[in-house]
Coordinates of C-alpha atoms in Angstrom, one line a residue:
Chain A
X1 CA -101.5 23.9 -62.6
X2 CA -99.6 20.8 -63.6
X3 CA -98.4 20.0 -67.1
X4 CA -96.9 16.9 -68.5
X5 CA -93.9 17.1 -70.9
X6 CA -93.3 14.8 -73.8
X7 CA -89.9 14.6 -75.4
X8 CA -88.6 12.7 -78.5
X9 CA -85.1 12.9 -79.8
X10 CA -83.4 12.7 -83.2
X11 CA -79.7 12.1 -82.7
X12 CA -77.1 12.6 -85.4
X13 CA -74.0 10.5 -84.9
X14 CA -70.9 10.9 -87.1
X15 CA -69.5 7.5 -87.9
X16 CA -65.8 7.1 -87.2
X17 CA -64.9 6.1 -90.8
X18 CA -61.7 7.2 -92.4
X19 CA -63.4 8.2 -95.6
X20 CA -66.7 9.7 -96.6
X21 CA -70.0 7.9 -97.2
X22 CA -69.9 8.2 -101.0
X23 CA -66.4 9.4 -101.8
X24 CA -62.8 8.5 -100.8
X25 CA -62.1 11.9 -99.2
X26 CA -60.8 12.0 -95.6
X27 CA -63.3 12.8 -92.8
X28 CA -60.5 14.0 -90.4
X29 CA -61.6 17.0 -88.3
X30 CA -60.0 20.4 -88.4
X31 CA -58.4 20.4 -91.9
X32 CA -58.0 23.6 -93.9
X33 CA -61.4 24.6 -95.5
X34 CA -62.3 22.6 -98.6
X35 CA -59.1 20.5 -98.7
X36 CA -61.1 17.4 -98.1
X37 CA -63.8 18.0 -100.6
X38 CA -63.6 16.0 -103.8
X39 CA -65.4 16.2 -107.0
X40 CA -68.1 13.8 -105.6
X41 CA -68.5 15.9 -102.5
X42 CA -68.8 19.1 -104.6
X43 CA -71.4 17.4 -106.8
X44 CA -69.5 18.0 -110.0
X45 CA -71.4 16.9 -113.1
X46 CA -70.8 13.3 -114.0
X47 CA -69.7 12.1 -110.6
X48 CA -71.3 9.1 -109.0
X49 CA -71.5 7.9 -105.4
X50 CA -69.8 4.7 -104.2
X51 CA -71.0 3.6 -100.8
X52 CA -68.6 2.9 -97.9
X53 CA -68.9 -0.6 -96.5
X54 CA -67.6 0.5 -93.0
X55 CA -70.6 2.9 -92.6
X56 CA -72.9 -0.1 -92.9
X57 CA -70.8 -2.2 -90.6
X58 CA -71.0 0.6 -87.9
X59 CA -74.7 1.1 -88.4
X60 CA -75.3 -2.7 -88.0
X61 CA -73.2 -2.6 -84.8
X62 CA -75.5 0.1 -83.5
X63 CA -78.5 -1.9 -84.4
X64 CA -77.2 -5.0 -82.7
X65 CA -76.3 -2.9 -79.7
X66 CA -80.0 -1.9 -79.2
X67 CA -81.4 -5.3 -80.1
X68 CA -83.0 -4.0 -83.3
X69 CA -83.9 -5.8 -86.4
X70 CA -81.3 -5.1 -89.2
X71 CA -82.7 -4.0 -92.6
X72 CA -81.3 -6.6 -94.9
X73 CA -82.3 -4.5 -97.9
X74 CA -81.8 -0.8 -97.3
X75 CA -82.5 1.9 -99.9
X76 CA -81.1 5.4 -100.3
X77 CA -83.5 8.2 -101.1
X78 CA -83.0 11.8 -102.0
X79 CA -84.3 14.5 -99.6
X80 CA -84.5 17.6 -101.8
X81 CA -83.8 21.1 -100.5
X82 CA -81.6 24.0 -101.4
X83 CA -78.9 25.3 -99.2
X84 CA -75.4 26.3 -100.2
X85 CA -73.7 23.8 -98.0
X86 CA -75.5 21.0 -99.8
X87 CA -74.0 21.1 -103.2
X88 CA -76.2 18.4 -104.8
X89 CA -79.5 20.1 -103.9
X90 CA -80.4 17.0 -102.0
X91 CA -79.2 15.0 -99.1
X92 CA -78.8 11.2 -99.7
X93 CA -80.5 9.5 -96.8
X94 CA -82.8 6.6 -96.1
X95 CA -86.6 6.8 -95.4
X96 CA -88.8 3.8 -96.2
X97 CA -86.2 1.1 -95.8
X98 CA -83.6 2.1 -93.1
X99 CA -80.7 0.0 -92.1
X100 CA -81.8 -0.3 -88.4
X101 CA -85.4 -1.0 -87.4
X102 CA -87.1 -0.6 -84.0
X103 CA -85.1 -1.2 -80.8
X104 CA -84.9 -0.4 -77.1
X105 CA -82.5 1.7 -75.0
X106 CA -82.8 1.4 -71.2
X107 CA -81.9 4.4 -69.2
X108 CA -81.1 4.7 -65.5
X109 CA -82.2 7.8 -63.6
X110 CA -80.6 9.5 -60.6
X111 CA -82.9 7.7 -58.2
X112 CA -81.7 4.4 -59.6
X113 CA -85.0 3.6 -61.4
X114 CA -84.8 2.4 -65.0
X115 CA -87.0 3.2 -68.0
X116 CA -87.1 1.8 -71.5
X117 CA -87.0 4.2 -74.4
X118 CA -88.1 2.9 -77.8
X119 CA -86.1 3.6 -80.9
X120 CA -88.3 4.1 -83.9
X121 CA -85.4 3.4 -86.4
X122 CA -81.9 4.6 -87.3
X123 CA -80.8 5.3 -90.8
X124 CA -77.6 6.1 -92.7
X125 CA -77.2 9.5 -94.3
X126 CA -74.6 12.0 -95.3
X127 CA -73.7 15.2 -93.4
X128 CA -73.9 18.6 -95.0
X129 CA -71.0 21.2 -95.2
X130 CA -70.7 24.2 -93.0
X131 CA -71.9 27.7 -93.7
X132 CA -69.9 30.6 -92.2
X133 CA -72.1 33.6 -91.8
X134 CA -69.5 36.2 -90.7
X135 CA -69.2 38.9 -93.2
X136 CA -67.3 38.1 -96.4
X137 CA -68.2 41.4 -98.2
X138 CA -71.9 40.7 -97.7
X139 CA -71.5 37.0 -98.7
X140 CA -71.4 33.7 -96.8
X141 CA -68.4 31.3 -96.8
X142 CA -68.9 27.6 -97.5
X143 CA -66.6 24.8 -96.3
X144 CA -67.5 21.4 -97.7
X145 CA -65.0 19.3 -95.8
X146 CA -67.8 17.9 -93.7
X147 CA -70.1 17.3 -96.7
X148 CA -70.6 13.6 -97.2
X149 CA -69.4 12.5 -93.8
X150 CA -71.4 9.4 -92.8
X151 CA -74.0 9.8 -90.1
X152 CA -76.6 7.6 -88.5
X153 CA -79.7 9.4 -87.5
X154 CA -81.3 7.7 -84.5
X155 CA -85.0 8.6 -84.1
X156 CA -86.6 7.8 -80.7
X157 CA -90.3 7.5 -79.9
X158 CA -91.7 10.3 -77.8
X159 CA -91.1 8.3 -74.6
X160 CA -89.3 10.8 -72.4
X161 CA -91.1 12.9 -69.9
X162 CA -88.5 15.2 -68.5
X163 CA -85.2 16.9 -69.3
X164 CA -83.6 14.4 -66.9
X165 CA -84.8 11.5 -68.9
X166 CA -83.8 13.1 -72.2
X167 CA -80.3 13.8 -70.9
X168 CA -80.0 10.3 -69.5
X169 CA -81.0 8.9 -72.9
X170 CA -78.6 11.1 -74.7
X171 CA -75.7 10.1 -72.4
X172 CA -76.7 6.4 -72.7
X173 CA -76.5 6.7 -76.5
X174 CA -73.1 8.5 -76.2
X175 CA -71.8 5.7 -74.0
X176 CA -73.1 3.1 -76.4
X177 CA -71.7 4.5 -79.7
X178 CA -68.3 5.3 -78.0
X179 CA -68.2 1.8 -76.5
X180 CA -68.9 0.3 -79.9
X181 CA -66.2 2.5 -81.3
X182 CA -68.4 3.7 -84.1
X183 CA -68.2 7.4 -83.1
X184 CA -65.5 9.4 -81.4
X185 CA -68.1 11.1 -79.2
X186 CA -66.4 14.5 -79.5
X187 CA -69.5 16.6 -79.0
X188 CA -67.7 19.9 -79.2
X189 CA -66.6 18.9 -82.7
X190 CA -70.2 18.1 -83.7
X191 CA -69.7 14.3 -83.6
X192 CA -73.0 13.9 -81.9
X193 CA -75.9 16.4 -82.3
X194 CA -79.3 16.4 -80.8
X195 CA -82.7 17.6 -82.2
X196 CA -85.2 17.7 -79.4
X197 CA -89.0 17.5 -80.0
X198 CA -90.9 18.9 -77.1
X199 CA -94.6 19.3 -76.3
X200 CA -96.7 19.8 -73.1
X201 CA -100.2 18.8 -72.3
X202 CA -102.6 18.4 -69.3
X203 CA -102.7 14.9 -67.7
X204 CA -105.1 12.6 -69.5
X205 CA -105.3 14.8 -72.5
X206 CA -103.8 14.2 -75.9
X207 CA -100.2 15.3 -76.6
X208 CA -99.8 19.1 -77.4
X209 CA -98.4 20.7 -80.5
X210 CA -94.6 20.1 -80.6
X211 CA -91.7 22.2 -81.5
X212 CA -88.2 21.0 -82.5
X213 CA -85.1 22.6 -81.1
X214 CA -82.2 21.7 -83.4
X215 CA -78.5 21.0 -83.3
X216 CA -77.8 20.9 -79.6
X217 CA -74.2 19.7 -79.2
X218 CA -73.8 19.3 -75.4
X219 CA -75.7 17.7 -72.6
X220 CA -75.7 20.9 -70.7
X221 CA -77.2 22.9 -73.6
X222 CA -79.8 20.1 -74.1
X223 CA -80.9 20.4 -70.5
X224 CA -81.1 24.2 -70.6
X225 CA -82.9 24.2 -74.0
X226 CA -85.5 21.8 -72.8
X227 CA -86.2 23.7 -69.5
X228 CA -86.5 26.9 -71.5
X229 CA -88.8 25.5 -74.2
X230 CA -91.1 23.7 -71.6
X231 CA -91.4 27.0 -69.7
X232 CA -92.2 28.9 -72.9
X233 CA -94.9 26.5 -74.0
X234 CA -96.5 26.5 -70.6
X235 CA -96.5 30.3 -70.4
X236 CA -98.2 30.5 -73.8
X237 CA -100.9 27.9 -72.9
X238 CA -101.6 29.4 -69.5
X239 CA -102.1 32.8 -71.1
X240 CA -104.7 31.2 -73.4
X241 CA -102.4 31.1 -76.4
X242 CA -101.5 28.4 -78.8
X243 CA -98.1 26.7 -79.4
X244 CA -97.1 26.9 -83.1
X245 CA -95.4 23.9 -84.7
X246 CA -92.0 25.3 -85.6
X247 CA -88.2 24.7 -85.6
X248 CA -86.2 26.6 -83.0
X249 CA -82.5 27.3 -82.5
X250 CA -80.9 27.4 -79.0
X251 CA -78.0 29.7 -78.3
X252 CA -75.9 28.3 -75.5
X253 CA -74.0 31.5 -75.0
X254 CA -77.0 33.8 -74.4
X255 CA -79.2 30.9 -73.1
X256 CA -82.0 32.0 -75.4
X257 CA -83.8 30.3 -78.3
X258 CA -85.5 31.8 -81.4
X259 CA -87.8 30.5 -84.1
X260 CA -86.0 29.3 -87.2
X261 CA -89.0 28.5 -89.4
X262 CA -92.7 27.6 -88.8
X263 CA -94.6 24.7 -90.3
X264 CA -96.1 26.9 -93.0
X265 CA -92.6 27.7 -94.3
X266 CA -91.5 24.1 -93.8
X267 CA -89.9 22.4 -96.7
X268 CA -91.6 19.8 -98.8
X269 CA -88.7 17.4 -99.3
X270 CA -90.1 15.4 -102.2
X271 CA -88.3 12.2 -101.2
X272 CA -87.7 9.6 -103.9
X273 CA -85.3 6.6 -104.3
X274 CA -81.9 7.7 -105.4
X275 CA -81.4 6.4 -109.0
X276 CA -77.6 6.6 -108.5
X277 CA -77.5 4.0 -105.8
X278 CA -78.8 0.5 -105.8
X279 CA -80.4 -1.2 -102.8
X280 CA -77.8 -2.4 -100.3
X281 CA -78.3 -6.0 -99.4
X282 CA -76.6 -7.7 -96.5
X283 CA -77.1 -11.3 -95.4
X284 CA -77.2 -13.2 -92.1
X285 CA -73.6 -14.2 -92.4
X286 CA -72.5 -10.6 -92.5
X287 CA -74.7 -9.7 -89.5
X288 CA -73.6 -12.7 -87.5
X289 CA -69.9 -12.0 -88.2
X290 CA -70.4 -8.5 -86.8
X291 CA -72.4 -9.9 -83.8
X292 CA -69.5 -12.3 -83.0
X293 CA -67.0 -9.4 -82.9
X294 CA -69.0 -6.9 -81.0
X295 CA -66.9 -5.0 -78.3
X296 CA -67.8 -5.0 -74.6
X297 CA -71.0 -2.9 -74.1
X298 CA -71.7 -0.8 -70.9
X299 CA -74.0 -3.4 -69.3
X300 CA -71.4 -6.2 -69.6
X301 CA -68.7 -3.8 -68.5
X302 CA -70.7 -2.9 -65.4
X303 CA -70.8 -6.5 -64.3
X304 CA -67.1 -7.0 -65.0
X305 CA -66.2 -3.8 -63.0
X306 CA -68.2 -5.2 -60.0
X307 CA -66.4 -8.5 -60.2
X308 CA -62.9 -7.4 -61.1
X309 CA -62.6 -4.3 -59.0
X310 CA -65.2 -5.0 -56.2
X311 CA -67.1 -1.9 -57.0
X312 CA -70.7 -1.4 -56.0
X313 CA -73.5 -1.4 -58.6
X314 CA -73.8 2.4 -58.6
X315 CA -70.1 3.2 -59.0
X316 CA -69.6 0.4 -61.6
X317 CA -72.6 1.6 -63.6
X318 CA -71.3 5.2 -63.8
X319 CA -67.7 4.2 -64.7
X320 CA -68.8 1.6 -67.2
X321 CA -71.4 3.8 -69.0
X322 CA -68.8 5.6 -71.2
X323 CA -65.9 3.9 -73.0
X324 CA -63.6 6.9 -72.4
X325 CA -64.4 7.0 -68.7
X326 CA -63.9 3.3 -68.4
X327 CA -60.6 3.4 -70.1
X328 CA -59.4 6.3 -67.8
X329 CA -60.6 4.3 -64.8
X330 CA -58.8 1.1 -65.8
X331 CA -55.6 3.0 -66.6
X332 CA -55.7 4.8 -63.3
X333 CA -56.5 1.7 -61.3
X334 CA -53.7 -0.2 -63.0
X335 CA -51.3 2.6 -61.8
X336 CA -52.7 3.0 -58.3
X337 CA -53.7 -0.6 -57.7
X338 CA -56.6 1.0 -55.7
X339 CA -59.9 0.8 -57.6
X340 CA -61.9 2.5 -54.8
X341 CA -59.7 5.6 -54.6
X342 CA -59.5 5.8 -58.4
X343 CA -63.3 5.5 -58.7
X344 CA -63.8 8.2 -56.0
X345 CA -61.5 10.6 -57.7
X346 CA -63.1 10.1 -61.1
X347 CA -66.6 10.4 -59.9
X348 CA -65.8 13.2 -57.5
X349 CA -63.2 15.9 -58.3
X350 CA -62.6 15.0 -61.9
X351 CA -66.2 14.7 -62.9
X352 CA -67.1 18.0 -61.2
X353 CA -64.3 19.8 -63.1
X354 CA -65.2 18.2 -66.4
X355 CA -68.9 19.2 -65.9
X356 CA -68.0 22.7 -64.9
X357 CA -65.8 23.2 -68.0
X358 CA -68.3 21.2 -70.2
X359 CA -65.5 19.0 -71.6
X360 CA -65.2 15.2 -72.1
X361 CA -62.7 13.0 -70.1
X362 CA -60.6 12.7 -73.3
X363 CA -60.0 16.4 -73.1
X364 CA -59.1 16.3 -69.4
X365 CA -56.1 18.4 -68.7
X366 CA -55.2 15.9 -65.9
X367 CA -54.1 12.6 -67.4
X368 CA -54.6 9.3 -65.6
X369 CA -50.9 9.1 -64.9
X370 CA -50.9 12.6 -63.3
X371 CA -53.9 11.7 -61.2
X372 CA -52.2 8.4 -60.2
X373 CA -49.3 10.5 -58.8
X374 CA -51.7 12.6 -56.7
X375 CA -53.3 9.4 -55.3
X376 CA -49.9 7.8 -54.6
X377 CA -48.7 10.8 -52.7
X378 CA -51.9 10.9 -50.6
X379 CA -51.5 7.2 -49.8
X380 CA -47.9 7.4 -48.8
X381 CA -48.6 10.4 -46.5
X382 CA -46.6 13.0 -48.4
X383 CA -49.7 15.1 -48.7
X384 CA -53.1 15.2 -46.9
X385 CA -56.3 14.6 -48.8
X386 CA -57.1 18.3 -48.6
X387 CA -53.8 19.2 -50.1
X388 CA -54.4 16.6 -52.8
X389 CA -57.2 18.6 -54.1
X390 CA -55.0 21.6 -54.3
X391 CA -52.4 19.6 -56.3
X392 CA -55.1 18.4 -58.6
X393 CA -56.2 21.9 -59.2
X394 CA -52.7 23.0 -60.0
X395 CA -52.3 20.1 -62.5
X396 CA -55.7 21.1 -64.0
X397 CA -54.4 24.6 -64.4
X398 CA -51.2 23.2 -66.0
X399 CA -49.0 24.6 -63.3
X400 CA -46.8 21.5 -63.2
X401 CA -46.1 18.4 -65.1
X402 CA -46.8 15.9 -62.3
X403 CA -47.9 15.7 -58.7
X404 CA -44.3 15.6 -57.3
X405 CA -43.3 18.8 -59.2
X406 CA -46.4 20.6 -58.0
X407 CA -45.8 19.5 -54.4
X408 CA -42.2 20.6 -54.6
X409 CA -42.7 23.9 -56.3
X410 CA -45.6 25.0 -54.1
X411 CA -44.0 23.6 -50.9
X412 CA -47.1 21.4 -50.2
X413 CA -45.3 18.5 -48.5
X414 CA -47.1 17.4 -45.4
X415 CA -45.2 18.2 -42.2
X416 CA -44.6 14.9 -40.4
X417 CA -41.4 16.0 -38.8
X418 CA -42.0 15.7 -35.0
X419 CA -40.0 18.7 -33.8
X420 CA -41.8 21.0 -36.3
X421 CA -45.2 19.6 -35.2
X422 CA -44.3 19.9 -31.5
X423 CA -43.4 23.5 -32.0
X424 CA -46.8 24.2 -33.7
X425 CA -48.5 22.4 -30.8
X426 CA -46.7 24.4 -28.2
X427 CA -47.5 27.7 -30.1
X428 CA -51.2 26.9 -30.2
X429 CA -51.4 25.8 -26.6
X430 CA -49.6 29.0 -25.5
X431 CA -52.0 31.2 -27.6
X432 CA -55.2 29.5 -26.4
X433 CA -55.2 29.7 -22.6
X434 CA -59.0 29.8 -22.5
X435 CA -59.4 26.6 -24.6
X436 CA -56.7 24.9 -22.5
X437 CA -58.7 25.7 -19.4
X438 CA -61.9 24.4 -20.9
X439 CA -60.1 21.2 -21.9
X440 CA -58.7 20.7 -18.5
X441 CA -62.0 21.2 -16.8
X442 CA -64.0 19.1 -19.2
X443 CA -65.3 15.6 -18.5
X444 CA -62.7 13.1 -19.9
X445 CA -65.2 11.8 -22.5
X446 CA -65.7 15.3 -23.8
X447 CA -62.0 16.0 -24.3
X448 CA -61.5 14.2 -27.6
X449 CA -64.1 16.4 -29.2
X450 CA -62.5 19.5 -27.8
X451 CA -59.2 18.5 -29.3
X452 CA -60.6 19.4 -32.6
X453 CA -60.2 23.1 -31.9
X454 CA -56.4 22.7 -31.5
X455 CA -56.0 20.5 -34.5
X456 CA -58.0 23.0 -36.6
X457 CA -55.8 25.9 -35.5
X458 CA -52.7 24.0 -36.4
X459 CA -54.1 23.0 -39.8
X460 CA -55.0 26.6 -40.4
X461 CA -51.5 27.8 -39.4
X462 CA -49.8 25.2 -41.5
X463 CA -52.2 25.7 -44.4
X464 CA -53.3 22.1 -44.2
X465 CA -49.8 20.7 -44.4
X466 CA -49.5 19.3 -40.9
X467 CA -50.0 15.5 -40.8
X468 CA -53.3 15.2 -39.0
X469 CA -52.6 11.8 -37.4
X470 CA -49.3 12.9 -36.0
X471 CA -50.6 16.2 -34.8
X472 CA -53.5 14.6 -33.0
X473 CA -51.1 12.4 -31.0
X474 CA -48.7 15.2 -30.1
X475 CA -51.5 17.5 -28.9
X476 CA -53.0 14.7 -26.9
X477 CA -49.7 14.0 -25.1
X478 CA -49.1 17.7 -24.5
X479 CA -52.6 18.5 -23.2
X480 CA -52.7 15.5 -21.0
X481 CA -49.5 16.7 -19.3
X482 CA -51.3 19.9 -18.4
X483 CA -54.1 18.1 -16.6
Chain B
X1 CA -102.6 21.2 -112.1
X2 CA -103.6 24.7 -111.3
X3 CA -101.2 27.7 -111.6
X4 CA -100.7 27.9 -107.9
X5 CA -99.4 24.3 -107.7
X6 CA -97.1 25.0 -110.5
X7 CA -95.8 28.1 -108.8
X8 CA -95.2 26.1 -105.6
X9 CA -93.3 23.4 -107.5
X10 CA -91.2 26.1 -109.2
X11 CA -90.4 27.6 -105.8
X12 CA -89.4 24.2 -104.4
X13 CA -87.2 23.5 -107.4
X14 CA -85.8 27.1 -107.4
X15 CA -86.9 27.6 -111.0
X16 CA -88.3 30.8 -112.2
X17 CA -91.3 30.4 -114.5
X18 CA -92.6 33.4 -116.3
X19 CA -96.3 34.2 -115.6
X20 CA -97.1 34.0 -119.3
X21 CA -95.8 30.4 -119.5
X22 CA -97.6 28.9 -116.4
X23 CA -100.6 27.7 -118.4
X24 CA -98.4 25.9 -120.9
X25 CA -96.2 24.4 -118.2
X26 CA -99.3 23.3 -116.3
X27 CA -100.7 21.5 -119.4
X28 CA -97.4 19.7 -120.1
X29 CA -97.0 18.5 -116.5
X30 CA -100.6 17.4 -116.5
X31 CA -99.8 15.3 -119.6
X32 CA -96.9 13.6 -117.8
X33 CA -99.1 12.9 -114.8
X34 CA -101.7 11.4 -117.1
X35 CA -99.0 9.1 -118.4
X36 CA -98.2 8.1 -114.7
X37 CA -102.0 7.5 -114.2
X38 CA -102.0 5.2 -117.2
X39 CA -99.0 3.2 -115.7
X40 CA -100.8 3.0 -112.4
X41 CA -103.7 1.3 -114.0
X42 CA -101.6 -1.7 -114.7
X43 CA -102.4 -4.7 -112.5
X44 CA -99.4 -5.2 -110.1
X45 CA -101.0 -7.8 -107.9
X46 CA -98.2 -10.1 -106.6
X47 CA -95.4 -8.0 -108.1
X48 CA -92.7 -7.1 -105.5
X49 CA -91.9 -3.3 -105.6
X50 CA -88.4 -2.5 -106.8
X51 CA -86.3 0.3 -105.4
X52 CA -84.4 0.5 -108.7
X53 CA -85.0 -0.7 -112.3
X54 CA -81.7 -2.6 -112.3
X55 CA -82.2 -6.0 -110.7
X56 CA -78.9 -6.0 -108.9
X57 CA -77.5 -4.8 -105.6
X58 CA -75.1 -2.0 -104.6
X59 CA -71.4 -2.9 -104.4
X60 CA -69.7 -1.3 -101.4
X61 CA -66.2 0.0 -101.3
X62 CA -63.5 -0.4 -98.6
X63 CA -63.1 2.5 -96.2
X64 CA -59.9 4.0 -97.6
X65 CA -58.9 7.6 -98.2
X66 CA -57.6 7.8 -101.8
X67 CA -58.7 11.3 -102.7
X68 CA -56.1 14.0 -102.5
X69 CA -56.5 17.8 -102.2
X70 CA -57.6 19.4 -105.5
X71 CA -58.9 22.6 -103.9
X72 CA -56.9 25.0 -106.2
X73 CA -58.3 23.4 -109.3
X74 CA -61.9 23.4 -108.0
X75 CA -61.6 26.9 -106.8
X76 CA -60.1 28.1 -110.1
X77 CA -63.5 27.6 -111.7
X78 CA -65.6 29.0 -108.8
X79 CA -67.0 32.5 -109.1
X80 CA -65.8 33.7 -105.7
X81 CA -63.5 32.3 -103.0
X82 CA -61.7 33.7 -100.0
X83 CA -59.6 32.0 -97.3
X84 CA -60.2 28.7 -98.9
X85 CA -64.0 29.1 -98.6
X86 CA -66.5 29.2 -101.5
X87 CA -68.4 32.5 -101.3
X88 CA -72.1 32.5 -102.0
X89 CA -74.9 35.1 -101.7
X90 CA -75.6 35.7 -98.0
X91 CA -77.7 32.9 -96.5
X92 CA -79.5 33.5 -93.2
X93 CA -81.1 30.6 -91.3

């Protein structure tokens, strides 16, 4: 039985401002608990919010980045609910008049096809603090450093039909906000968090009842959580049950999800315009000044990479999608003066390792300068491409400060010294009388293929360190003499 | 307003209203709502809705950190703190 999946996303993006949305406290990550929580952030009586201009500038940049209409008059509202990490008893957010109106984000899927995902709107709001539920004598601990950090919440239309599309959309947004420089993109620090609305239905039937899985902070978790929820809903429906509208929490460690609250227990937020804040009015001049100073976006960068580095469309698209990957690529290429090799390493070995460890390129243990060293030593013949991967692994594991020191300390230098290679060739020929006979008796055009056995044996004996071109020639000479 | 609606409002606002007072509270809130109804009877054709009674716009501040750490002062008046955290009755998602 086939089912269709419908997915919509709500994406929280922490804006890269120095200070908070309504107070002049620092937003820096990782400070001691509550050392960046001022009287305003703590909602002390008598305090009043003063809105941060930079948050509006960043939100407008995002709006222009997705071709959206900018709300020239945007209004803050209070979303009322009680939770200890929200000291005011309400979150200051926007509802009826958000800063960014409808827009479009185009995603590219693995098969190269593209799809347009509609953005319903994006609004500015403040983040809450953090609750720590480990046991403090039966109490919870509250850290309000994050309270009041500016966010934009980006709300998509339910336009995605698979986990692949949802992840492609999430990555596209990540690339966009990091390219714009409005978010640091550090997902492990909560700089971008995804709420995923999921429902399933039979073809040609109305959308099913949806659930919301909240606070996913990695692409990997997002993909897993969607697969899990789709399967759960289909199982319920195929057993004749009904999906309940509810909020769910996904645990990436155990790969399970649980219900947080159902619709019946859902809050009634009683939104109303915030009397402490006046409407924020921005004019065309402000918007046009921002438009004129927009940084390079992924689409334009893709074109530039194709021109400047002679990359194909696919490679350029991948490397240009994310500002940090682009920066790494350009730094690496500047050092190696070899765009193709640099691209191959980033999209191959480096990406595989980053994905496996679920970290961003900014957190890569191997810097562009270190990787440039590996590429250089491959190109000048010091190491083979197989050994290069070994050197890369060692650098990843912090077993050396640069390629040369790893090659030196692990003795990985490629053997190009003729006498050493000749000795290896003599040894393998002496040890393989059967293969030598076969070689001798083979048709001349079959012989080059048979050479592979001897090369393989030498590579094995030398642990990959023999120079393959040199060894090929030496073997050929020696075997031909035996004919 | 019937008593169950009052109870729901009280729950949302985290206010405890004694059973014996609910009838009185319901009557008073109903009076306020009647006043709102009266206001809504006014003809507002052609009047642009306002987000705020002040006819002016929000001033924005420059993005600068000027606040310094006053944690000790704030925590001196908090009922319970530990390791720099404010302690509250256990909350479970």
